[in-house]
Coordinates of C-alpha atoms in Angstrom, one line a residue:
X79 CA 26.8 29.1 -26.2
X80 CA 27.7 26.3 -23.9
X81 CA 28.5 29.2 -21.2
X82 CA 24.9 30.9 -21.9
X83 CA 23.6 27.5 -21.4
X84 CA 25.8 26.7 -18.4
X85 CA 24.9 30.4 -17.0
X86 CA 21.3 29.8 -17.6
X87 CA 21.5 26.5 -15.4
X88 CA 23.0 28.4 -12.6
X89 CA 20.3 31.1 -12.8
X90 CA 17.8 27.9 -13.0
X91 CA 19.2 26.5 -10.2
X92 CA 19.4 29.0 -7.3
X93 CA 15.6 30.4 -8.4
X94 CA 14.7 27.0 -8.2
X95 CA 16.1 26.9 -4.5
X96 CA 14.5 29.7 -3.6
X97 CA 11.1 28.7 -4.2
X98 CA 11.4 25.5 -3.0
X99 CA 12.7 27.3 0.0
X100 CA 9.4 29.6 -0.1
X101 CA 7.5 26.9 -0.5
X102 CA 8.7 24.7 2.3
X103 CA 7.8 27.7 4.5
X104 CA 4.1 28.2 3.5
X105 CA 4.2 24.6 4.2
X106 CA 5.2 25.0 7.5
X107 CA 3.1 27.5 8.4
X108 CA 0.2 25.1 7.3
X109 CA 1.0 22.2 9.4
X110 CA -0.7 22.0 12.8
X111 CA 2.6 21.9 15.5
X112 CA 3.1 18.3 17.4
X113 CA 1.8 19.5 21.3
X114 CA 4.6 19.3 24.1
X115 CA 4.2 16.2 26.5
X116 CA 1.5 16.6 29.4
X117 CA 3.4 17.7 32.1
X118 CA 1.4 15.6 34.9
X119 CA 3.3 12.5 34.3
X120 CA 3.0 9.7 36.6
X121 CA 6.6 10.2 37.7
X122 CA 5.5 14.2 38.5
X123 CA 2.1 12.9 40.0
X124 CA 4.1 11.1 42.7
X125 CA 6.4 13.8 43.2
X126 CA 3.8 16.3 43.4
X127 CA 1.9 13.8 46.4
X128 CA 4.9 13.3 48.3
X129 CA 5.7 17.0 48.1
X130 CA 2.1 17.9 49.5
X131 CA 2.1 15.0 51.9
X132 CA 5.1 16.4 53.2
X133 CA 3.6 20.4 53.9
X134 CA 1.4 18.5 55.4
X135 CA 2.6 16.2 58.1
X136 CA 5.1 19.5 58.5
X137 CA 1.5 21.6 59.3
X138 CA 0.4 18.8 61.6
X139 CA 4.0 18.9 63.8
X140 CA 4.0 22.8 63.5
X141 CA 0.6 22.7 65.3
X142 CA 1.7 20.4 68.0
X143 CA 4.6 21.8 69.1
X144 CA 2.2 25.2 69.0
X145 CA -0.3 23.5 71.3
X146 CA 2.4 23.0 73.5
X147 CA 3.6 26.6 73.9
X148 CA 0.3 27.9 74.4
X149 CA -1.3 25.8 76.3
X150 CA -3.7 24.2 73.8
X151 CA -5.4 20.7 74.3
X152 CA -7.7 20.9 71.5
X153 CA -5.1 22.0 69.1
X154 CA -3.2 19.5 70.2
X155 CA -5.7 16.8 69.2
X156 CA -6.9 18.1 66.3
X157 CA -4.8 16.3 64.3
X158 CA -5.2 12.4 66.0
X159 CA -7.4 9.8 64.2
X160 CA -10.7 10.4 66.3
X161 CA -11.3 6.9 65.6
X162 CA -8.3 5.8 67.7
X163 CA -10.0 6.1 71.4
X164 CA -7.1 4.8 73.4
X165 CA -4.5 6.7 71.5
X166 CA -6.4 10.3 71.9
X167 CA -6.5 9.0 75.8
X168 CA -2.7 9.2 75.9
X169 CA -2.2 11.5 73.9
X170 CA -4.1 13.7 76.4
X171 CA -2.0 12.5 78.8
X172 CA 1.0 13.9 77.2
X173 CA -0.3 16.6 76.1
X174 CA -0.9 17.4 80.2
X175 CA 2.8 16.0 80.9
X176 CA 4.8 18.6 78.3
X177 CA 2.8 21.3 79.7
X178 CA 4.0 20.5 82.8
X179 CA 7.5 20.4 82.0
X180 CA 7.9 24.1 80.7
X181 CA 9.6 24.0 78.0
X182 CA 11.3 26.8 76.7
X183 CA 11.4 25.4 72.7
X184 CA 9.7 22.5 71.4
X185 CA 9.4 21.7 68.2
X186 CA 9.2 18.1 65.8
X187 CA 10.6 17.8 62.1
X188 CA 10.2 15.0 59.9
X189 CA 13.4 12.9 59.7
X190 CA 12.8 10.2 56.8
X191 CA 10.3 7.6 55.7
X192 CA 10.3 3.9 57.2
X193 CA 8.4 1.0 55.3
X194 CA 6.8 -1.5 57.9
X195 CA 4.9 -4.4 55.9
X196 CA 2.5 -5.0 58.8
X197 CA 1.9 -1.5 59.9
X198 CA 1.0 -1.1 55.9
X199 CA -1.5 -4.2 56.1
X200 CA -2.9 -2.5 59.6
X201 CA -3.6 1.1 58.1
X202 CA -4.3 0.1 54.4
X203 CA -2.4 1.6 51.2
X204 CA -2.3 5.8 52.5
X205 CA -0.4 4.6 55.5
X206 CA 3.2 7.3 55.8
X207 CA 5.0 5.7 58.9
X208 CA 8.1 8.4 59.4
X209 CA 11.0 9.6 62.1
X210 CA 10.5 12.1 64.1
X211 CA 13.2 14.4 65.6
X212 CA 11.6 16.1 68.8
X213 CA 13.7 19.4 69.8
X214 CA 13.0 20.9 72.6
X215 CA 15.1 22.8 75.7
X216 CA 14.0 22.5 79.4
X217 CA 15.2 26.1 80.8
X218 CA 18.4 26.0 82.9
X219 CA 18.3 22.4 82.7
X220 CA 19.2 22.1 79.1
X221 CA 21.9 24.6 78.1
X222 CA 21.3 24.3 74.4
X223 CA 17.9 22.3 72.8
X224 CA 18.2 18.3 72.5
X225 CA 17.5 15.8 70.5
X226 CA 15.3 12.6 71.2
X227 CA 13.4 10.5 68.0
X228 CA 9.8 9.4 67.5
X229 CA 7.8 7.1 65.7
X230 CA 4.5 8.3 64.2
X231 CA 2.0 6.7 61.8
X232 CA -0.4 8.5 59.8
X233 CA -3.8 7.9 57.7
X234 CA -4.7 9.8 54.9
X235 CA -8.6 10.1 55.5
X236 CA -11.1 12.6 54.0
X237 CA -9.0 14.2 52.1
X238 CA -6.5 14.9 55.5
X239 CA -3.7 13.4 57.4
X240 CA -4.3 11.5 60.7
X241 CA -1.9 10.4 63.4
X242 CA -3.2 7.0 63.8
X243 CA 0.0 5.5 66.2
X244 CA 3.1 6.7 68.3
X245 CA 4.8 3.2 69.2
X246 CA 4.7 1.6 66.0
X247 CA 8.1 2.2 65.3
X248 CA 9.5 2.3 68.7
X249 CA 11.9 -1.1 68.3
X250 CA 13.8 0.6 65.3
X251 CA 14.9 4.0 67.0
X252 CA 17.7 4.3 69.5
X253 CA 17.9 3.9 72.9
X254 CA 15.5 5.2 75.0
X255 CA 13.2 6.2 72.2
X256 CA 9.8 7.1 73.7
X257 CA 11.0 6.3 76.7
X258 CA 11.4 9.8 77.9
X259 CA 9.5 11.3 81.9
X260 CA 6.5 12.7 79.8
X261 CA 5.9 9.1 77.5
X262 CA 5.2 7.6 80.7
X263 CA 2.0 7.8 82.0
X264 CA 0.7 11.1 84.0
X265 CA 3.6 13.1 85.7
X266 CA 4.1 15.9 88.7
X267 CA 7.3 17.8 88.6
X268 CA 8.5 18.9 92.1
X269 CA 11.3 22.1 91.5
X270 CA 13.7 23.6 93.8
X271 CA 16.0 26.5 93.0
X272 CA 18.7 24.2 91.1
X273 CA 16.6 20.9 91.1
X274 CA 13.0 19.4 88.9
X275 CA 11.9 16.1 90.2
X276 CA 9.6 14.2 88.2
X277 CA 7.3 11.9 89.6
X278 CA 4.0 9.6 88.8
X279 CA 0.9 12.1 89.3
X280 CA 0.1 12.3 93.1
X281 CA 3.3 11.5 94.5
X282 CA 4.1 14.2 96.4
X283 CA 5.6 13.6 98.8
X284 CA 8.4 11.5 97.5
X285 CA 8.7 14.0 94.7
X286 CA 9.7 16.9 97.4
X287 CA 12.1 14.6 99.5
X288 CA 13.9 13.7 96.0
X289 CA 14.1 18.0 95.6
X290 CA 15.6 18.0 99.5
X291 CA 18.4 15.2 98.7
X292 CA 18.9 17.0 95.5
X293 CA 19.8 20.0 96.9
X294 CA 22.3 18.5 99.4
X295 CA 23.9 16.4 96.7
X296 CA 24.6 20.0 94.4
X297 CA 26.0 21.3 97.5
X298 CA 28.7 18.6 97.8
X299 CA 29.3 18.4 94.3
X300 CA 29.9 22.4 94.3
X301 CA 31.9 21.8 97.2
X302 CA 33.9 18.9 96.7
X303 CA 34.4 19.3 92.6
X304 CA 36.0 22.1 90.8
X305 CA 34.3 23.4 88.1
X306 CA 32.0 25.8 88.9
X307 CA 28.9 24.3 87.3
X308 CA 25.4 26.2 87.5
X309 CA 22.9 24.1 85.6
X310 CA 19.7 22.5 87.2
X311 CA 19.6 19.2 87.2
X312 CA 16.7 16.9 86.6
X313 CA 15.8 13.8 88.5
X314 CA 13.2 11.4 87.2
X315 CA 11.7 9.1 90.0
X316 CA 9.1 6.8 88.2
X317 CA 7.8 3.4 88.9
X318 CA 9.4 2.1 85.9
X319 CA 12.0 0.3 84.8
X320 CA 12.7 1.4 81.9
X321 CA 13.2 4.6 81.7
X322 CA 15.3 6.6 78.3
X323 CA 18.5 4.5 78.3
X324 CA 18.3 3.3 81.5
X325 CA 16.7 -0.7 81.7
X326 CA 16.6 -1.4 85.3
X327 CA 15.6 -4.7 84.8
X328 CA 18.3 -5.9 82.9
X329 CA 22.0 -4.6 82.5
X330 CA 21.4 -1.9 85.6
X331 CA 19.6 -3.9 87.6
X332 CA 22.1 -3.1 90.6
X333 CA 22.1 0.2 89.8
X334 CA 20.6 2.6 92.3
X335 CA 20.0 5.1 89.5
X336 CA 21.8 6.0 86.3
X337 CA 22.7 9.6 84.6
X338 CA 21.7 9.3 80.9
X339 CA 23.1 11.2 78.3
X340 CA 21.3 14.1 76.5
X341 CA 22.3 15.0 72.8
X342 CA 21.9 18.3 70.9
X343 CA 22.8 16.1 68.1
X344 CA 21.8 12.5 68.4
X345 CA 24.5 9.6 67.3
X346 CA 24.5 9.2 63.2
X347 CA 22.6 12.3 62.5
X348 CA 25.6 14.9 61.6
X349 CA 28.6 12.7 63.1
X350 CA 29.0 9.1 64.4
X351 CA 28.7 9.7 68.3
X352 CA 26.8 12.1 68.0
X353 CA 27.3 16.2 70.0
X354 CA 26.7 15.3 74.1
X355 CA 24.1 18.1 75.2
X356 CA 24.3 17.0 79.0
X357 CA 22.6 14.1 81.1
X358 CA 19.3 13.5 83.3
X359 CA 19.3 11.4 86.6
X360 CA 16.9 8.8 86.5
X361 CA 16.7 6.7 89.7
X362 CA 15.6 2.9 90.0
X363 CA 11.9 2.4 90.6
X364 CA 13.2 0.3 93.6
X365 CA 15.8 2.4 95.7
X366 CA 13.4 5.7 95.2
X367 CA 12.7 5.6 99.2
X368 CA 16.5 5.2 100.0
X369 CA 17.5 8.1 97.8
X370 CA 20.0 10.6 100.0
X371 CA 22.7 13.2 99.3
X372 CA 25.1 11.0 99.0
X373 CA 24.3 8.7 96.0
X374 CA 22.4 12.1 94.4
X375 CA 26.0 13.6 94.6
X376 CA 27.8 10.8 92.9
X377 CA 24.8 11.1 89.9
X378 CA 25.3 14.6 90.0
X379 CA 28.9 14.8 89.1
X380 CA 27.9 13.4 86.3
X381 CA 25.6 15.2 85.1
X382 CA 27.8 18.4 86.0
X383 CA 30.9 17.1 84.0
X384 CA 28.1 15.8 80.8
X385 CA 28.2 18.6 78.3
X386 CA 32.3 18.5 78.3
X387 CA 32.7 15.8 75.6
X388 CA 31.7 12.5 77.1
X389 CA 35.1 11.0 75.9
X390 CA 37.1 10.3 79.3
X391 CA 37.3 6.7 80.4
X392 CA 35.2 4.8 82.7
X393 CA 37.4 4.7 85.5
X394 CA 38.4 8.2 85.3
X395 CA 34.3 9.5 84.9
X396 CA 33.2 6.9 87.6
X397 CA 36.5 7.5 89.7
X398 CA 35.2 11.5 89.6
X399 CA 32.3 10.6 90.7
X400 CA 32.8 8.0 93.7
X401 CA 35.5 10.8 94.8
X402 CA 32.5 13.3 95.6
X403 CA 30.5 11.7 96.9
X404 CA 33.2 9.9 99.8
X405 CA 34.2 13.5 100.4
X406 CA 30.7 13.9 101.4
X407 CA 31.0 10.6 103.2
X408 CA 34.2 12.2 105.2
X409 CA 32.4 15.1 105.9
X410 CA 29.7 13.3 107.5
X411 CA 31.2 10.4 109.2
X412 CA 35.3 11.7 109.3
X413 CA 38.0 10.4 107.8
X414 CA 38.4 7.2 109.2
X415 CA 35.5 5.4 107.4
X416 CA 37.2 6.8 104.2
X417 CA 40.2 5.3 105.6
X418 CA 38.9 2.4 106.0
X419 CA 37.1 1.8 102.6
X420 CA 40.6 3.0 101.2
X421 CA 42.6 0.1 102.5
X422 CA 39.4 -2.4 101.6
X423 CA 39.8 -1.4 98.3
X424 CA 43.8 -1.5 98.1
X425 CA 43.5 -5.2 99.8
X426 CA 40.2 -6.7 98.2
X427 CA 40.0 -4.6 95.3
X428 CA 43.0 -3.9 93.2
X429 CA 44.1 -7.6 93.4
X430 CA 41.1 -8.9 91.6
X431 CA 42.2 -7.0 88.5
X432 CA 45.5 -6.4 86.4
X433 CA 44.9 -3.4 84.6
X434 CA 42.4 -0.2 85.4
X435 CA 39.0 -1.3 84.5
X436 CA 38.5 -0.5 80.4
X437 CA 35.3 0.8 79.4
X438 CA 34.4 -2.5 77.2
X439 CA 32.5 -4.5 79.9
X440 CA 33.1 -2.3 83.1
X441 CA 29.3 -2.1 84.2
X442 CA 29.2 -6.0 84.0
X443 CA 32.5 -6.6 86.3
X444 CA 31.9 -8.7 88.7
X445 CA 34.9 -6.7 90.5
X446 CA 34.5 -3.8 92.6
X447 CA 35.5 -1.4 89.6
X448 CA 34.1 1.8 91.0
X449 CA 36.2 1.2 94.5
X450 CA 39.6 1.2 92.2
X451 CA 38.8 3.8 90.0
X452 CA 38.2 6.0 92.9
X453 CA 41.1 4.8 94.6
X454 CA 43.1 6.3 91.2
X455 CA 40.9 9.5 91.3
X456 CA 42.0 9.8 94.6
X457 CA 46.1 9.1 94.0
X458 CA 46.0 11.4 91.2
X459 CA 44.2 14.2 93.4
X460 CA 47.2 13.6 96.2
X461 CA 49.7 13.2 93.8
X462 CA 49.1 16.6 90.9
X463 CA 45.9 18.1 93.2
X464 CA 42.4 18.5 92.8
X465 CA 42.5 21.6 90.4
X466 CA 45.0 19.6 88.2
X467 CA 42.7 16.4 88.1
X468 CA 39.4 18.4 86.9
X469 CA 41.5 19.9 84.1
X470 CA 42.6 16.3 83.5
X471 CA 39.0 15.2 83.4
X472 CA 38.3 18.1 81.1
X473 CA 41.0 17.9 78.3
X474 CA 40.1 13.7 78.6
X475 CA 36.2 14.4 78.3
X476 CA 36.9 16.8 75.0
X477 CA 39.7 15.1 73.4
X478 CA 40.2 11.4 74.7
X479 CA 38.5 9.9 71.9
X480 CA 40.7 6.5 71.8
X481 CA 43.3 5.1 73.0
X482 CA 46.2 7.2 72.1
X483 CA 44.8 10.4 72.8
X484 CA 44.3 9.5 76.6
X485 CA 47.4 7.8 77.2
X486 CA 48.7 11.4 75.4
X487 CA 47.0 13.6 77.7
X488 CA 47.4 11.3 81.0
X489 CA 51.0 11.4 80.1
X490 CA 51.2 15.1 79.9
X491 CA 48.9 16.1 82.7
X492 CA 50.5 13.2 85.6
X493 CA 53.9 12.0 84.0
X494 CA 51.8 8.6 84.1
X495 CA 50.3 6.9 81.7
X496 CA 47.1 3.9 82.1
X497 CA 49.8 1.6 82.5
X498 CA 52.1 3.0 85.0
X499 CA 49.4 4.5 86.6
X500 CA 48.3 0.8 87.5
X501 CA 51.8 0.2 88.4
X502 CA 51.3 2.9 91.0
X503 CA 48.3 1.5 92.3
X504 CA 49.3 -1.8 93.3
X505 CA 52.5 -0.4 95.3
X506 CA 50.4 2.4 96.9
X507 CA 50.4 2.6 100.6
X508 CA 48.7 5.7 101.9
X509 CA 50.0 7.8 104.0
X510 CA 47.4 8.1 107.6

């Protein structure tokens, strides 16, 4: 009997289960189910915004770099606060400057978001103040496209974007930000076969003497320096002073002109130096009516030796340089003015220093650092050759990157290194 009972309780029991099982599911099926969150939360809201303010301000860059390429002034303005008179004037003026350059790509991409407090107080809460990256390639002048960085500011207003300012963020980008020929003012650009010159609307005639001198300087610098180079090289002539990384009132103020570099990568943006594209001549607002062949040529080697690397030292880019552009000297006056200048430098020069100028402070020495690092262009030419030297300058302008590395490849390529090519120096007496 106990097992009847204790079989009974089992039956009992798992019945029992069952429809407390059954009934827990009618249950269910009763009860209303809790709804999932609301998907617009505030954290998806602000997402979503930035997301659509981002197509956008893409929309508005794609347009203007379309407006370009075809041509378009209205297409081009279509997108600047109407309310901002002065900056719709300029931006006219640009608009007429990049036409005239011909480019052969342009385009701008958004880079990241910058927070100004006071350009937020000027604009009120909508205001999206941003980096620009500006691509574009000038044909035969640029090999590849470059890189140079803007600053815009824009409005949300009636239910659109705006570009309300271009300079507002001008003192945090690099050098020579907005600073480029076409940010200038209005711009003619004289061209040769090999050569654009770009100068302030009207100026003519300077413009096609620049073009001349131009030529003549490419012809030395084909002559004179090895590698067989075939770019065209651009010259900007302005009546400014500060012109991309060139400040003509300040650090280059003795500088008849200055070859800045171009980057098809700009410094920070995939690697710390950035990837050297090539280099522009841009010529001191004060020496643009003494422009000749000869100080063209020296700029021009330059810009013919840019797109190697950019890592050779001072002496040995400037030394290159200087070399040119006394062979052009020679071939216009002879040898004995070269002569001459040669044992000036040996005498006056070389004893004002101890070492050959390092790169740290060379374009502030007060000593005549170009005159002794062309005399050492010039040893090493007469001691390895010409051809030897330009290899020199190449394997230093692609690999030199500190000190090491170019003592390395000096030592290699000349049997000397910085040091002992010094020692040379000193003891040099060339042979008349």
């Amino acid at each position: 009997m106990a097992v009847v009972l204790v079989s009974g309780g089992v039956v009992y029991t798992v019945e029992q289960r069952e429809q407390d099982a059954r009934a827990r599911a009618t249950a269910q099926a009763t009860v209303t189910p809790t709804p999932p969150p609301p998907k617009s939360t505030k954290q998806s809201r602000v997402a979503a915004a930035v997301a659509a303010r981002r197509v956008a301000i893409d929309t508005i860059l794609i347009r203007r770099a379309q407006a370009v390429q075809t041509g378009n002034e209205a297409l081009f303005l279509a997108d600047v606060d109407p309310a901002n008179k002065q900056l719709r004037a300029e931006q006219k003026i640009l608009f007429a400057n990049l036409v005239e350059i011909g480019f052969t790509e342009i385009g701008y991409s958004q880079a990241e978001e910058r927070f100004n407090p006071a350009v937020l107080q000027a604009h009120g809460t909508t205001t999206y103040l941003v980096r620009i990256l500006m691509r574009y390639q000038i044909p035969e002048v640029d090999f590849t496209p470059v890189t140079t960085e803007l600053g815009y500011t824009f409005v949300a207003r009636g239910g659109r974007w705006l570009l309300t300012a271009d300079d507002e963020l001008d003192e945090d980008l690099g050098p020579g930000a907005h600073r480029e020929a076409w940010d200038l003012g209005r711009i003619e650009v004289q061209r040769g076969p090999r050569v654009l010159v770009v100068v302030e609307k009207g100026d003519t005639r300077r413009g096609r003497a620049i073009v001349r001198e131009a030529a003549e300087g490419l012809a030395q610098v084909t002559e004179y320096w090895p590698r067989k180079w075939t770019g065209k090289v651009l010259v900007i002539a302005l009546d400014e002073t500060e012109v991309r990384d060139a400040r003509f009132a300040d650090e280059d103020i003795e500088s008849a002109a200055s070859t800045g570099t171009t980057f098809s990568s700009l410094p920070g943006q995939d690697t710390a130096d950035g990837t050297v594209a090539g280099g522009y001549v841009v010529i001191n607002p004060n020496e643009r009516d003494r422009v000749d062949e000869i100080l063209l040529s020296h700029e021009l080697t330059h810009v013919a030796t840019a797109d190697l690397g950019g890592y050779e030292p001072l002496w040995l880019a400037e030394g290159a340089a200087e070399y040119v552009s006394w062979r052009g000297i020679e071939a216009l006056g002879g040898a004995g003015e070269v002569g001459k200048w040669e044992q000036e430098v040996i005498d006056d020069s070389v004893p004002q220093l101890s070492a050959l100028p390092s790169d740290a402070g060379f374009y502030q020495n007060s000593a005549d650092v170009y005159g002794v690092s062309w005399l050492a262009v010039r040893y090493l030419v007469q001691r390895i050759g010409l051809d030897k030297v330009e290899d020199l300058y190449v394997d230093m302008a692609m690999n030199g990157t500190d000190q090491a590395a170019r003592d390395r490849i000096l030592l290699s390529r000349t049997g000397l290194t910085e040091a002992t090519l010094w020692t040379s120096l000193t003891t040099y007496e060339p042979q008349r």
